[in-house]
């Protein structure tokens, strides 16, 4: 079983590019499951299934106000994993 993980530094509310990539991977039949991780937003579900084999999980991670670059935000994201 081949799985794929996409990490987004947003809440995946308007991330059609990532969803298109995930669907292409599934369509290729090289990847069985695509997991997409993003940041928690109280207005969105914490987890959801986009389609068969494509799953979103949103994680609540406290970011320092000083973390204003994507690389700092990514490091902060994984520091709590």
Short mmCIF file of N, CA and C in Angstrom, two decimals, residues 3-6 12 19 22 26 32-37 47-58:
data_model
loop_
_atom_site.label_atom_id
_atom_site.label_comp_id
_atom_site.label_asym_id
_atom_site.label_seq_id
_atom_site.Cartn_x
_atom_site.Cartn_y
_atom_site.Cartn_z
N UNK A 3 1.03 5.24 0.39
CA UNK A 3 0.32 6.39 0.91
C UNK A 3 1.11 7.65 0.60
N UNK A 4 0.43 8.77 0.58
CA UNK A 4 1.05 10.05 0.29
C UNK A 4 0.54 11.07 1.30
N UNK A 5 1.44 11.94 1.78
CA UNK A 5 1.08 12.98 2.73
C UNK A 5 1.38 14.34 2.13
N UNK A 6 0.37 15.19 2.08
CA UNK A 6 0.54 16.59 1.68
C UNK A 6 0.40 17.42 2.95
N UNK A 12 -6.87 24.74 4.44
CA UNK A 12 -7.38 23.96 3.30
C UNK A 12 -8.78 24.39 2.87
N UNK A 19 -6.04 19.61 -3.87
CA UNK A 19 -7.06 18.58 -4.13
C UNK A 19 -6.90 17.99 -5.53
N UNK A 22 -4.02 15.58 -5.39
CA UNK A 22 -4.42 14.35 -4.69
C UNK A 22 -5.27 13.46 -5.60
N UNK A 26 -4.39 9.61 -7.02
CA UNK A 26 -5.31 8.47 -6.89
C UNK A 26 -5.66 7.88 -8.25
N UNK A 32 -2.54 4.66 -3.01
CA UNK A 32 -3.84 4.17 -2.55
C UNK A 32 -4.57 5.22 -1.70
N UNK A 33 -3.83 5.90 -0.82
CA UNK A 33 -4.43 6.89 0.06
C UNK A 33 -3.60 8.17 0.05
N UNK A 34 -4.29 9.30 0.02
CA UNK A 34 -3.65 10.61 0.12
C UNK A 34 -4.18 11.28 1.38
N UNK A 35 -3.27 11.65 2.25
CA UNK A 35 -3.62 12.34 3.49
C UNK A 35 -3.15 13.78 3.36
N UNK A 36 -4.03 14.71 3.67
CA UNK A 36 -3.71 16.12 3.57
C UNK A 36 -3.84 16.73 4.97
N UNK A 37 -2.74 17.31 5.45
CA UNK A 37 -2.73 17.92 6.78
C UNK A 37 -2.70 19.43 6.64
N UNK A 47 -11.77 16.81 10.52
CA UNK A 47 -11.38 15.80 9.54
C UNK A 47 -12.53 15.57 8.58
N UNK A 48 -12.16 15.23 7.35
CA UNK A 48 -13.19 14.95 6.34
C UNK A 48 -12.60 14.10 5.23
N UNK A 49 -13.48 13.43 4.52
CA UNK A 49 -13.09 12.64 3.36
C UNK A 49 -13.53 13.39 2.13
N UNK A 50 -12.58 13.71 1.26
CA UNK A 50 -12.88 14.44 0.03
C UNK A 50 -13.49 13.49 -1.00
N UNK A 51 -12.87 12.35 -1.16
CA UNK A 51 -13.38 11.28 -2.01
C UNK A 51 -12.68 10.01 -1.55
N UNK A 52 -12.99 8.90 -2.17
CA UNK A 52 -12.39 7.64 -1.75
C UNK A 52 -10.87 7.73 -1.79
N UNK A 53 -10.25 7.51 -0.63
CA UNK A 53 -8.79 7.52 -0.55
C UNK A 53 -8.15 8.88 -0.37
N UNK A 54 -8.94 9.94 -0.22
CA UNK A 54 -8.40 11.29 -0.01
C UNK A 54 -9.00 11.85 1.28
N UNK A 55 -8.12 12.09 2.25
CA UNK A 55 -8.56 12.47 3.59
C UNK A 55 -7.88 13.76 4.04
N UNK A 56 -8.66 14.62 4.70
CA UNK A 56 -8.13 15.86 5.27
C UNK A 56 -8.17 15.76 6.78
N UNK A 57 -7.10 16.19 7.42
CA UNK A 57 -7.06 16.35 8.87
C UNK A 57 -6.51 17.73 9.16
N UNK A 58 -7.22 18.46 10.01
CA UNK A 58 -6.77 19.79 10.41
C UNK A 58 -6.31 19.72 11.86
#
